[in-house]
GROMACS .gro file of C-alpha atoms in nm:
model
  501
    1LEU     CA    1  11.417   4.693  10.990
    2TRP     CA    2  11.499   4.653  11.368
    3ALA     CA    3  11.279   4.361  11.403
    4THR     CA    4  11.028   4.348  11.738
    5THR     CA    5  11.273   4.407  11.982
    6GLY     CA    6  11.450   4.719  11.812
    7GLN     CA    7  11.113   4.898  11.735
    8GLN     CA    8  11.016   4.844  12.104
    9ALA     CA    9  11.344   4.995  12.233
   10LEU     CA   10  11.279   5.279  12.003
   11GLU     CA   11  10.930   5.331  12.108
   12GLU     CA   12  11.026   5.311  12.475
   13ALA     CA   13  11.292   5.570  12.450
   14HIS     CA   14  11.330   5.924  12.537
   15VAL     CA   15  11.564   6.175  12.360
   16CYS     CA   16  11.636   6.508  12.472
   17LEU     CA   17  11.766   6.771  12.256
   18LEU     CA   18  11.952   7.070  12.406
   19TYR     CA   19  11.942   7.395  12.180
   20VAL     CA   20  11.692   7.400  11.881
   21THR     CA   21  11.888   7.446  11.595
   22SER     CA   22  11.863   7.348  11.228
   23THR     CA   23  12.074   7.057  11.269
   24GLY     CA   24  11.912   6.954  11.598
   25CYS     CA   25  11.557   6.990  11.444
   26GLU     CA   26  11.707   6.760  11.133
   27ILE     CA   27  11.820   6.509  11.406
   28ILE     CA   28  11.493   6.499  11.574
   29LYS     CA   29  11.294   6.476  11.248
   30ASN     CA   30  11.497   6.151  11.149
   31LEU     CA   31  11.384   6.012  11.502
   32VAL     CA   32  11.046   6.118  11.481
   33LEU     CA   33  10.974   5.970  11.141
   34PRO     CA   34  11.069   5.611  11.235
   35GLY     CA   35  10.874   5.606  11.561
   36ILE     CA   36  11.097   5.720  11.863
   37GLY     CA   37  10.866   5.736  12.166
   38ASN     CA   38  10.936   6.084  12.327
   39VAL     CA   39  11.144   6.371  12.233
   40THR     CA   40  11.190   6.697  12.450
   41LEU     CA   41  11.339   7.002  12.305
   42VAL     CA   42  11.509   7.241  12.536
   43ASP     CA   43  11.579   7.583  12.480
   44HIS     CA   44  11.504   7.952  12.618
   45ASN     CA   45  11.556   8.158  12.298
   46LYS     CA   46  11.306   8.329  12.080
   47VAL     CA   47  11.273   8.259  11.710
   48THR     CA   48  11.459   8.521  11.516
   49GLU     CA   49  11.439   8.591  11.128
   50ASP     CA   50  11.769   8.436  11.088
   51ASP     CA   51  11.634   8.112  11.271
   52VAL     CA   52  11.347   8.097  11.007
   53ARG     CA   53  11.585   8.138  10.702
   54ASN     CA   54  11.781   7.856  10.813
   55ASN     CA   55  11.535   7.610  11.002
   56PHE     CA   56  11.277   7.440  10.802
   57PHE     CA   57  11.114   7.377  11.110
   58LEU     CA   58  11.041   7.723  11.200
   59ASP     CA   59  10.808   7.950  11.017
   60PRO     CA   60  10.784   8.323  10.961
   61GLU     CA   61  10.480   8.328  11.208
   62SER     CA   62  10.674   8.229  11.485
   63VAL     CA   63  10.921   8.498  11.486
   64GLY     CA   64  10.947   8.632  11.854
   65GLN     CA   65  10.766   8.306  11.983
   66SER     CA   66  10.947   8.015  12.199
   67LYS     CA   67  11.202   7.850  11.976
   68ALA     CA   68  11.144   7.505  12.152
   69GLN     CA   69  10.756   7.518  12.145
   70SER     CA   70  10.742   7.633  11.767
   71ALA     CA   71  10.981   7.349  11.641
   72ALA     CA   72  10.809   7.106  11.861
   73GLU     CA   73  10.476   7.162  11.718
   74LEU     CA   74  10.594   7.131  11.356
   75LEU     CA   75  10.799   6.803  11.431
   76GLN     CA   76  10.471   6.662  11.617
   77GLU     CA   77  10.307   6.672  11.274
   78LEU     CA   78  10.546   6.437  11.116
   79ASN     CA   79  10.424   6.145  11.342
   80GLU     CA   80  10.130   6.138  11.564
   81ASP     CA   81  10.251   5.819  11.729
   82ALA     CA   82  10.583   6.002  11.848
   83LYS     CA   83  10.519   6.244  12.165
   84VAL     CA   84  10.736   6.564  12.101
   85SER     CA   85  10.746   6.811  12.393
   86PHE     CA   86  10.936   7.105  12.507
   87ILE     CA   87  11.080   7.318  12.797
   88GLU     CA   88  11.121   7.655  12.747
   89LYS     CA   89  11.449   7.686  12.978
   90ASP     CA   90  11.800   7.774  12.929
   91PRO     CA   91  11.983   7.451  12.884
   92LEU     CA   92  12.258   7.570  13.080
   93ASP     CA   93  12.033   7.667  13.360
   94LEU     CA   94  11.908   7.315  13.358
   95ILE     CA   95  12.224   7.136  13.369
   96HIS     CA   96  12.375   7.369  13.651
   97ASN     CA   97  12.063   7.432  13.856
   98ASP     CA   98  11.834   7.140  13.812
   99PRO     CA   99  12.044   6.828  13.691
  100LYS     CA  100  11.778   6.568  13.793
  101ALA     CA  101  11.582   6.714  13.522
  102LEU     CA  102  11.759   6.539  13.263
  103ASP     CA  103  11.773   6.186  13.442
  104ASP     CA  104  11.496   6.003  13.266
  105PHE     CA  105  11.638   6.064  12.897
  106THR     CA  106  11.772   5.772  12.719
  107ILE     CA  107  12.002   5.989  12.520
  108ILE     CA  108  12.100   6.384  12.539
  109ILE     CA  109  12.195   6.526  12.215
  110THR     CA  110  12.357   6.896  12.251
  111VAL     CA  111  12.394   7.101  11.942
  112ASN     CA  112  12.692   7.373  11.917
  113MET     CA  113  12.721   7.367  12.296
  114SER     CA  114  13.052   7.477  12.399
  115GLU     CA  115  13.304   7.239  12.506
  116GLU     CA  116  13.321   7.370  12.884
  117GLU     CA  117  12.948   7.289  12.940
  118THR     CA  118  12.967   6.972  12.732
  119LEU     CA  119  13.267   6.853  12.980
  120TYR     CA  120  13.040   6.980  13.264
  121LEU     CA  121  12.748   6.766  13.118
  122SER     CA  122  12.977   6.466  13.061
  123CYS     CA  123  13.098   6.466  13.414
  124GLN     CA  124  12.747   6.505  13.564
  125TYR     CA  125  12.599   6.232  13.360
  126PRO     CA  126  12.917   5.976  13.308
  127THR     CA  127  12.683   5.661  13.254
  128LYS     CA  128  12.448   5.821  13.011
  129THR     CA  129  12.461   5.822  12.649
  130LEU     CA  130  12.546   6.187  12.497
  131PHE     CA  131  12.589   6.315  12.161
  132ALA     CA  132  12.815   6.633  12.135
  133VAL     CA  133  12.702   6.785  11.778
  134LYS     CA  134  12.898   7.088  11.605
  135SER     CA  135  12.761   7.223  11.261
  136ILE     CA  136  12.910   7.538  11.116
  137GLY     CA  137  12.914   7.626  10.746
  138LEU     CA  138  13.016   7.337  10.511
  139VAL     CA  139  13.162   7.093  10.812
  140GLY     CA  140  12.983   6.905  11.079
  141MET     CA  141  13.080   6.661  11.346
  142PHE     CA  142  12.980   6.478  11.641
  143SER     CA  143  13.138   6.277  11.934
  144ILE     CA  144  12.969   6.002  12.152
  145GLN     CA  145  12.996   5.950  12.508
  146ALA     CA  146  12.832   5.617  12.627
  147PRO     CA  147  12.850   5.336  12.860
  148GLU     CA  148  12.961   5.004  12.773
  149HIS     CA  149  12.774   4.931  12.461
  150THR     CA  150  12.690   4.577  12.378
  151ILE     CA  151  12.556   4.457  12.037
  152ILE     CA  152  12.410   4.132  11.972
  153GLU     CA  153  12.259   4.192  11.595
  154SER     CA  154  12.535   4.370  11.431
  155HIS     CA  155  12.383   4.263  11.094
  156PRO     CA  156  12.722   4.170  10.922
  157GLU     CA  157  12.728   4.068  10.549
  158ASN     CA  158  12.799   3.709  10.467
  159ALA     CA  159  12.690   3.575  10.814
  160ILE     CA  160  12.585   3.247  10.731
  161ASP     CA  161  12.793   2.968  10.877
  162LEU     CA  162  12.764   2.635  10.693
  163ARG     CA  163  13.039   2.455  10.854
  164LEU     CA  164  13.192   2.364  10.528
  165SER     CA  165  13.563   2.314  10.642
  166CYS     CA  166  13.437   2.133  10.955
  167PRO     CA  167  13.109   1.961  10.888
  168PHE     CA  168  12.897   1.830  11.197
  169GLN     CA  169  12.834   1.445  11.214
  170GLU     CA  170  12.475   1.486  11.100
  171LEU     CA  171  12.560   1.688  10.822
  172VAL     CA  172  12.827   1.431  10.709
  173GLU     CA  173  12.594   1.168  10.725
  174HIS     CA  174  12.325   1.364  10.514
  175THR     CA  175  12.593   1.418  10.250
  176ALA     CA  176  12.692   1.044  10.226
  177SER     CA  177  12.335   0.968  10.153
  178PHE     CA  178  12.376   1.128   9.833
  179ASP     CA  179  12.529   0.924   9.513
  180LEU     CA  180  12.576   1.194   9.257
  181ASP     CA  181  12.695   0.918   9.014
  182SER     CA  182  12.355   0.720   9.045
  183LEU     CA  183  12.147   1.038   9.023
  184ASP     CA  184  11.956   1.093   8.700
  185LYS     CA  185  11.993   1.415   8.493
  186THR     CA  186  11.697   1.609   8.678
  187ASP     CA  187  11.799   1.501   9.037
  188HIS     CA  188  12.175   1.585   8.955
  189ALA     CA  189  12.098   1.929   8.871
  190HIS     CA  190  11.894   1.987   9.205
  191VAL     CA  191  12.148   1.874   9.453
  192PRO     CA  192  12.231   2.174   9.676
  193PHE     CA  193  12.566   2.320   9.659
  194VAL     CA  194  12.642   2.252  10.015
  195ILE     CA  195  12.620   1.863   9.920
  196ILE     CA  196  12.836   1.930   9.623
  197LEU     CA  197  13.094   2.094   9.802
  198LEU     CA  198  13.126   1.855  10.074
  199LYS     CA  199  13.150   1.564   9.827
  200PHE     CA  200  13.420   1.735   9.646
  201VAL     CA  201  13.621   1.815   9.926
  202GLU     CA  202  13.631   1.463  10.037
  203VAL     CA  203  13.739   1.391   9.672
  204TYR     CA  204  14.018   1.642   9.715
  205LYS     CA  205  14.088   1.535  10.075
  206ALA     CA  206  14.160   1.155   9.936
  207GLN     CA  207  14.382   1.299   9.672
  208TYR     CA  208  14.585   1.539   9.841
  209GLY     CA  209  14.544   1.442  10.220
  210ASP     CA  210  14.384   1.755  10.336
  211VAL     CA  211  14.114   2.023  10.302
  212PRO     CA  212  14.188   2.327  10.040
  213GLN     CA  213  14.377   2.578  10.214
  214SER     CA  214  14.538   2.813   9.973
  215TYR     CA  215  14.430   2.996   9.660
  216GLN     CA  216  14.577   2.745   9.438
  217ASP     CA  217  14.426   2.446   9.636
  218ARG     CA  218  14.081   2.599   9.598
  219LYS     CA  219  14.145   2.654   9.209
  220LYS     CA  220  14.199   2.285   9.207
  221LEU     CA  221  13.896   2.193   9.386
  222ILE     CA  222  13.712   2.429   9.152
  223GLU     CA  223  13.855   2.218   8.837
  224MET     CA  224  13.745   1.915   9.000
  225ILE     CA  225  13.369   2.068   9.037
  226HIS     CA  226  13.364   2.142   8.680
  227LEU     CA  227  13.457   1.806   8.587
  228GLY     CA  228  13.169   1.677   8.773
  229MET     CA  229  12.917   1.844   8.595
  230ARG     CA  230  12.719   1.667   8.354
  231ASP     CA  231  12.573   1.981   8.184
  232PRO     CA  232  12.752   2.335   8.132
  233ASP     CA  233  12.421   2.513   8.259
  234GLU     CA  234  12.388   2.337   8.582
  235GLU     CA  235  12.316   2.614   8.812
  236ASN     CA  236  12.381   2.427   9.133
  237PHE     CA  237  12.738   2.303   9.044
  238HIS     CA  238  12.811   2.696   8.959
  239GLU     CA  239  12.665   2.798   9.281
  240ALA     CA  240  12.916   2.531   9.447
  241VAL     CA  241  13.190   2.719   9.264
  242SER     CA  242  13.100   3.036   9.361
  243HIS     CA  243  13.092   2.943   9.724
  244VAL     CA  244  13.417   2.778   9.750
  245TRP     CA  245  13.564   3.076   9.929
  246ARG     CA  246  13.358   2.965  10.238
  247LEU     CA  247  13.611   2.705  10.291
  248ALA     CA  248  13.884   2.963  10.336
  249SER     CA  249  13.677   3.171  10.614
  250GLY     CA  250  13.647   2.867  10.831
  251SER     CA  251  13.439   2.824  11.130
  252HIS     CA  252  13.655   2.892  11.404
  253VAL     CA  253  13.578   3.163  11.683
  254PRO     CA  254  13.669   3.523  11.560
  255SER     CA  255  13.950   3.697  11.738
  256GLU     CA  256  13.720   4.011  11.827
  257VAL     CA  257  13.459   3.746  11.996
  258ARG     CA  258  13.734   3.546  12.158
  259GLN     CA  259  13.860   3.866  12.325
  260ILE     CA  260  13.510   3.918  12.455
  261PHE     CA  261  13.509   3.563  12.596
  262ASP     CA  262  13.840   3.632  12.759
  263SER     CA  263  13.735   3.963  12.924
  264PRO     CA  264  13.672   3.981  13.314
  265SER     CA  265  13.289   4.069  13.256
  266CYS     CA  266  13.252   3.745  13.068
  267GLN     CA  267  13.476   3.520  13.295
  268ASP     CA  268  13.310   3.676  13.599
  269ALA     CA  269  12.967   3.665  13.480
  270ASN     CA  270  12.708   3.559  13.748
  271GLU     CA  271  12.307   3.597  13.799
  272ASN     CA  272  12.373   3.960  13.855
  273SER     CA  273  12.541   4.043  13.562
  274PRO     CA  274  12.372   4.194  13.222
  275TYR     CA  275  12.202   3.906  13.035
  276PHE     CA  276  12.473   3.984  12.739
  277TRP     CA  277  12.747   3.863  12.966
  278ILE     CA  278  12.554   3.576  13.088
  279LEU     CA  279  12.490   3.456  12.763
  280ALA     CA  280  12.878   3.554  12.628
  281ARG     CA  281  12.965   3.304  12.921
  282ALA     CA  282  12.732   3.032  12.852
  283VAL     CA  283  12.833   3.057  12.477
  284ARG     CA  284  13.204   3.061  12.579
  285ASP     CA  285  13.137   2.767  12.799
  286PHE     CA  286  12.951   2.579  12.522
  287VAL     CA  287  13.247   2.631  12.269
  288GLU     CA  288  13.511   2.466  12.532
  289ASN     CA  289  13.259   2.175  12.590
  290GLU     CA  290  12.995   2.058  12.364
  291GLY     CA  291  13.059   2.292  12.075
  292GLN     CA  292  13.415   2.131  12.036
  293GLY     CA  293  13.577   2.449  11.947
  294GLN     CA  294  13.267   2.579  11.747
  295LEU     CA  295  13.002   2.846  11.810
  296PRO     CA  296  12.641   2.754  11.817
  297LEU     CA  297  12.527   2.680  11.469
  298SER     CA  298  12.292   2.950  11.352
  299GLY     CA  299  12.090   2.708  11.146
  300LYS     CA  300  12.016   2.985  10.845
  301LEU     CA  301  12.042   2.844  10.499
  302PRO     CA  302  12.078   3.074  10.195
  303ASP     CA  303  11.875   3.016   9.881
  304MET     CA  304  11.990   2.801   9.661
  305LYS     CA  305  11.913   2.577   9.347
  306SER     CA  306  11.742   2.265   9.454
  307ASP     CA  307  11.435   2.095   9.472
  308THR     CA  308  11.183   2.146   9.754
  309ALA     CA  309  11.241   1.799   9.911
  310LYS     CA  310  11.618   1.822   9.905
  311TYR     CA  311  11.631   2.174  10.025
  312ILE     CA  312  11.389   2.109  10.337
  313GLY     CA  313  11.578   1.784  10.394
  314LEU     CA  314  11.921   1.980  10.430
  315GLN     CA  315  11.733   2.270  10.604
  316ASN     CA  316  11.593   2.028  10.892
  317VAL     CA  317  11.963   1.900  10.933
  318TYR     CA  318  12.100   2.249  10.993
  319ARG     CA  319  11.778   2.346  11.210
  320GLN     CA  320  11.821   2.019  11.429
  321LYS     CA  321  12.189   2.085  11.502
  322ALA     CA  322  12.101   2.464  11.576
  323LEU     CA  323  11.808   2.359  11.834
  324ALA     CA  324  12.056   2.117  11.993
  325ASP     CA  325  12.310   2.380  12.026
  326LEU     CA  326  12.077   2.618  12.159
  327ASP     CA  327  11.934   2.367  12.405
  328ALA     CA  328  12.288   2.341  12.522
  329VAL     CA  329  12.371   2.705  12.576
  330LYS     CA  330  12.000   2.734  12.727
  331LYS     CA  331  12.101   2.511  13.012
  332ARG     CA  332  12.447   2.680  13.068
  333ALA     CA  333  12.254   2.998  13.094
  334GLN     CA  334  12.019   2.852  13.333
  335ASP     CA  335  12.326   2.713  13.553
  336LEU     CA  336  12.472   3.075  13.565
  337LEU     CA  337  12.142   3.216  13.698
  338ASN     CA  338  12.165   2.963  13.957
  339GLY     CA  339  11.795   2.989  14.050
  340SER     CA  340  11.796   3.360  14.025
  341GLU     CA  341  11.425   3.524  13.964
  342SER     CA  342  11.600   3.678  13.638
  343ILE     CA  343  11.482   3.501  13.329
  344ILE     CA  344  11.623   3.546  12.997
  345SER     CA  345  11.373   3.461  12.732
  346GLU     CA  346  11.420   3.177  12.480
  347GLU     CA  347  11.381   3.447  12.208
  348ILE     CA  348  11.663   3.660  12.321
  349ILE     CA  349  11.908   3.330  12.370
  350GLN     CA  350  11.816   3.215  12.020
  351THR     CA  351  11.923   3.543  11.891
  352PHE     CA  352  12.231   3.561  12.088
  353CYS     CA  353  12.318   3.183  11.949
  354LYS     CA  354  12.235   3.303  11.576
  355ASN     CA  355  12.475   3.592  11.600
  356ALA     CA  356  12.735   3.461  11.847
  357GLY     CA  357  13.017   3.505  11.591
  358HIS     CA  358  12.918   3.873  11.530
  359ILE     CA  359  12.877   4.007  11.888
  360LYS     CA  360  13.048   4.334  11.959
  361VAL     CA  361  13.151   4.542  12.259
  362ILE     CA  362  13.243   4.879  12.242
  363GLN     CA  363  13.394   5.062  12.541
  364TYR     CA  364  13.320   5.456  12.457
  365ARG     CA  365  13.590   5.708  12.615
  366PRO     CA  366  13.455   6.002  12.830
  367PHE     CA  367  13.458   6.344  12.650
  368SER     CA  368  13.730   6.458  12.899
  369LYS     CA  369  13.962   6.194  12.738
  370HIS     CA  370  13.887   6.234  12.354
  371TYR     CA  371  14.228   6.447  12.266
  372GLU     CA  372  14.477   6.261  12.508
  373GLN     CA  373  14.634   6.066  12.208
  374ALA     CA  374  14.888   6.302  12.115
  375ASN     CA  375  15.085   6.077  11.869
  376LYS     CA  376  14.765   5.953  11.702
  377ILE     CA  377  14.626   6.314  11.646
  378ALA     CA  378  14.976   6.457  11.527
  379GLN     CA  379  14.970   6.163  11.271
  380TRP     CA  380  14.611   6.223  11.161
  381VAL     CA  381  14.669   6.593  11.115
  382LYS     CA  382  14.938   6.492  10.832
  383GLU     CA  383  14.713   6.230  10.695
  384GLU     CA  384  14.350   6.316  10.705
  385ASP     CA  385  14.258   6.709  10.666
  386ASN     CA  386  13.930   6.655  10.846
  387ILE     CA  387  14.073   6.605  11.179
  388CYS     CA  388  14.190   6.960  11.145
  389TYR     CA  389  13.831   7.097  11.179
  390GLY     CA  390  13.787   6.889  11.492
  391LEU     CA  391  14.070   7.068  11.655
  392VAL     CA  392  13.959   7.435  11.506
  393PHE     CA  393  13.612   7.371  11.674
  394LYS     CA  394  13.799   7.327  12.019
  395ALA     CA  395  13.986   7.637  11.920
  396ALA     CA  396  13.684   7.828  11.876
  397ASP     CA  397  13.529   7.696  12.179
  398LYS     CA  398  13.833   7.843  12.384
  399PHE     CA  399  13.773   8.169  12.176
  400GLU     CA  400  13.414   8.203  12.280
  401THR     CA  401  13.501   8.134  12.620
  402LEU     CA  402  13.758   8.409  12.611
  403PHE     CA  403  13.574   8.680  12.427
  404GLY     CA  404  13.193   8.576  12.489
  405ARG     CA  405  13.126   8.538  12.101
  406LEU     CA  406  13.241   8.303  11.823
  407PRO     CA  407  13.499   8.398  11.594
  408ASP     CA  408  13.452   8.624  11.279
  409SER     CA  409  13.639   8.720  10.966
  410GLU     CA  410  13.849   8.970  11.180
  411ASP     CA  411  13.976   8.674  11.398
  412TYR     CA  412  14.209   8.455  11.193
  413THR     CA  413  14.498   8.537  11.395
  414VAL     CA  414  14.352   8.478  11.729
  415LEU     CA  415  14.191   8.165  11.628
  416LYS     CA  416  14.525   8.045  11.505
  417GLU     CA  417  14.683   8.135  11.836
  418GLN     CA  418  14.389   7.923  12.010
  419THR     CA  419  14.454   7.630  11.785
  420VAL     CA  420  14.803   7.619  11.904
  421GLU     CA  421  14.718   7.622  12.252
  422VAL     CA  422  14.465   7.314  12.157
  423LEU     CA  423  14.772   7.157  12.022
  424GLU     CA  424  14.981   7.217  12.304
  425ASN     CA  425  14.737   7.115  12.555
  426ILE     CA  426  14.722   6.768  12.390
  427THR     CA  427  15.070   6.746  12.477
  428ILE     CA  428  15.201   6.757  12.127
  429PRO     CA  429  15.583   6.843  12.141
  430LEU     CA  430  15.659   7.207  12.034
  431GLU     CA  431  15.834   7.134  11.746
  432LYS     CA  432  15.573   6.912  11.619
  433VAL     CA  433  15.299   7.192  11.701
  434GLN     CA  434  15.474   7.441  11.501
  435GLU     CA  435  15.508   7.216  11.199
  436LEU     CA  436  15.134   7.121  11.219
  437ILE     CA  437  14.981   7.463  11.266
  438GLU     CA  438  15.188   7.583  10.942
  439SER     CA  439  15.103   7.288  10.744
  440GLU     CA  440  14.869   7.355  10.436
  441SER     CA  441  14.579   7.145  10.551
  442MET     CA  442  14.556   7.345  10.915
  443GLU     CA  443  14.589   7.689  10.704
  444ARG     CA  444  14.292   7.572  10.467
  445THR     CA  445  14.098   7.487  10.773
  446LEU     CA  446  14.146   7.814  10.956
  447GLN     CA  447  14.043   7.991  10.648
  448ASN     CA  448  13.745   7.800  10.558
  449PHE     CA  449  13.621   7.815  10.924
  450ILE     CA  450  13.654   8.205  10.943
  451ARG     CA  451  13.447   8.220  10.598
  452PHE     CA  452  13.162   8.009  10.732
  453GLY     CA  453  13.057   8.319  10.953
  454ASN     CA  454  12.937   8.086  11.244
  455LYS     CA  455  12.606   7.986  11.027
  456GLU     CA  456  12.451   7.648  10.979
  457VAL     CA  457  12.394   7.541  10.606
  458ALA     CA  458  12.068   7.387  10.560
  459ASN     CA  459  12.193   7.094  10.343
  460ILE     CA  460  12.476   7.009  10.573
  461ALA     CA  461  12.224   7.021  10.879
  462ALA     CA  462  12.005   6.802  10.676
  463LEU     CA  463  12.296   6.531  10.620
  464LEU     CA  464  12.434   6.567  10.973
  465GLY     CA  465  12.079   6.509  11.118
  466GLY     CA  466  12.041   6.201  10.920
  467ILE     CA  467  12.379   6.065  11.029
  468VAL     CA  468  12.338   6.148  11.390
  469ALA     CA  469  11.940   6.017  11.413
  470GLN     CA  470  12.114   5.674  11.261
  471GLU     CA  471  12.371   5.657  11.507
  472THR     CA  472  12.130   5.740  11.798
  473ILE     CA  473  11.877   5.458  11.678
  474LYS     CA  474  12.187   5.196  11.665
  475LEU     CA  475  12.267   5.277  12.031
  476ILE     CA  476  11.891   5.280  12.128
  477THR     CA  477  11.829   4.944  11.956
  478HIS     CA  478  12.176   4.788  12.020
  479GLN     CA  479  12.157   4.671  11.653
  480TYR     CA  480  12.418   4.737  11.392
  481ILE     CA  481  12.751   4.910  11.501
  482PRO     CA  482  12.767   5.256  11.600
  483ILE     CA  483  13.073   5.463  11.548
  484ASN     CA  484  13.352   5.483  11.802
  485ASN     CA  485  13.345   5.784  11.874
  486THR     CA  486  13.387   6.070  11.664
  487CYS     CA  487  13.286   6.172  11.306
  488ILE     CA  488  13.358   6.451  11.119
  489PHE     CA  489  13.190   6.548  10.792
  490ASN     CA  490  13.374   6.776  10.551
  491GLY     CA  491  13.103   6.913  10.286
  492ILE     CA  492  13.357   7.106  10.080
  493THR     CA  493  13.530   6.791   9.973
  494ALA     CA  494  13.217   6.572  10.049
  495THR     CA  495  13.448   6.324  10.275
  496SER     CA  496  13.375   6.188  10.609
  497ASN     CA  497  13.630   6.043  10.874
  498VAL     CA  498  13.584   5.858  11.192
  499PHE     CA  499  13.840   5.893  11.438
  500GLU     CA  500  13.860   5.685  11.783
  501LEU     CA  501  13.957   5.981  12.007
   0.00000   0.00000   0.00000
């Protein structure tokens, strides 16, 4: 799933969990099973009967014993290749009095830690990847703080670039070697759809002067392809029709990739830059020179109706072009390294070239800046009920700071007052604050939060554990696209939202 490089990154990672809760154990379970290298659980508490009731990884025999040790022992049984260790110490004591104890962890995950302590941890480790997870009742949420996150393998759908709208010279010549009219019935039914499309695009251009641009133009092209069929059951012609949409997608540099090329990190890349930016600069220079405005060709071909000889012939055309592009990018990368001892492996350069049209860069905001977008948040409260839970979680943290406990069934009014303060601190105008706090969605959120009784629910813990583990793996492997930066799951309505706070 994550290829060799991704699995290696997973095996070399060391994740720290602060507070052994039901949700925390579910997160670790979903990291241990796919082969995380090391996990450390940090908690000073002893196991209670309440813990046993809502945590699958604590059994009745462990009541009165170390919560971190008891959970670690059961989690270790899931995968002997993962190392699950524990520290029986107060996480807050560790953060405040022994911060270097957390230096070596790849990712730190906190569960139901107060906002005040989470912000302190965030300030102590501004360049470390942190997850702040909250899980109470039927609602859970998590936020991510991380340094600049680069992704080469984002695994998009329909990632294959066949260059149908602007074929390269070797593909044009290969297409010209086919004479559809002179082929017998068997050979005609085994011409790859790429050749068929390019042939009929030339016919279209001869008749209309340009490649088909609009939907109506593509309909005309489809009619031409249908007329070129000798048999209504020719699968290769049906494939050609089904891939006409690829002409609309073009082969230009996507705007998101262009933004990466235009960023200072790319423009100023040198031998001391991370390899992602060296390769981004090399590809950008390739596009502006040898590539003639095109990204390096990936060389991938989809399955298609064809005989072996014709498919391999077409495959070789794409492969040779991809190798030529790879060599050009490799040379540019070597020039940027400028004799440096740093070496970027050919495998990494090849992977970058294959995925150049889908690279991503995510700039995460620190936790301290997550609630600074007043206008956005005010709008979200009107449109998305789930953002209300994020605000009430903050209000509950303020309540805990004031009273030393979380709100219970008698504290509705005080929790509402704390929510007003949260909205005011976000600098939402006072007239809007009153409107938002009296809204039906906010009233419902406050009532539900009180009803939850500050308890974790096993099924929500399991689901949230799976989601957080999935995002953790994305960040470790630098594959697939992680959320940016907050996700809220509502088990009452079975809905989730991602907010870029």
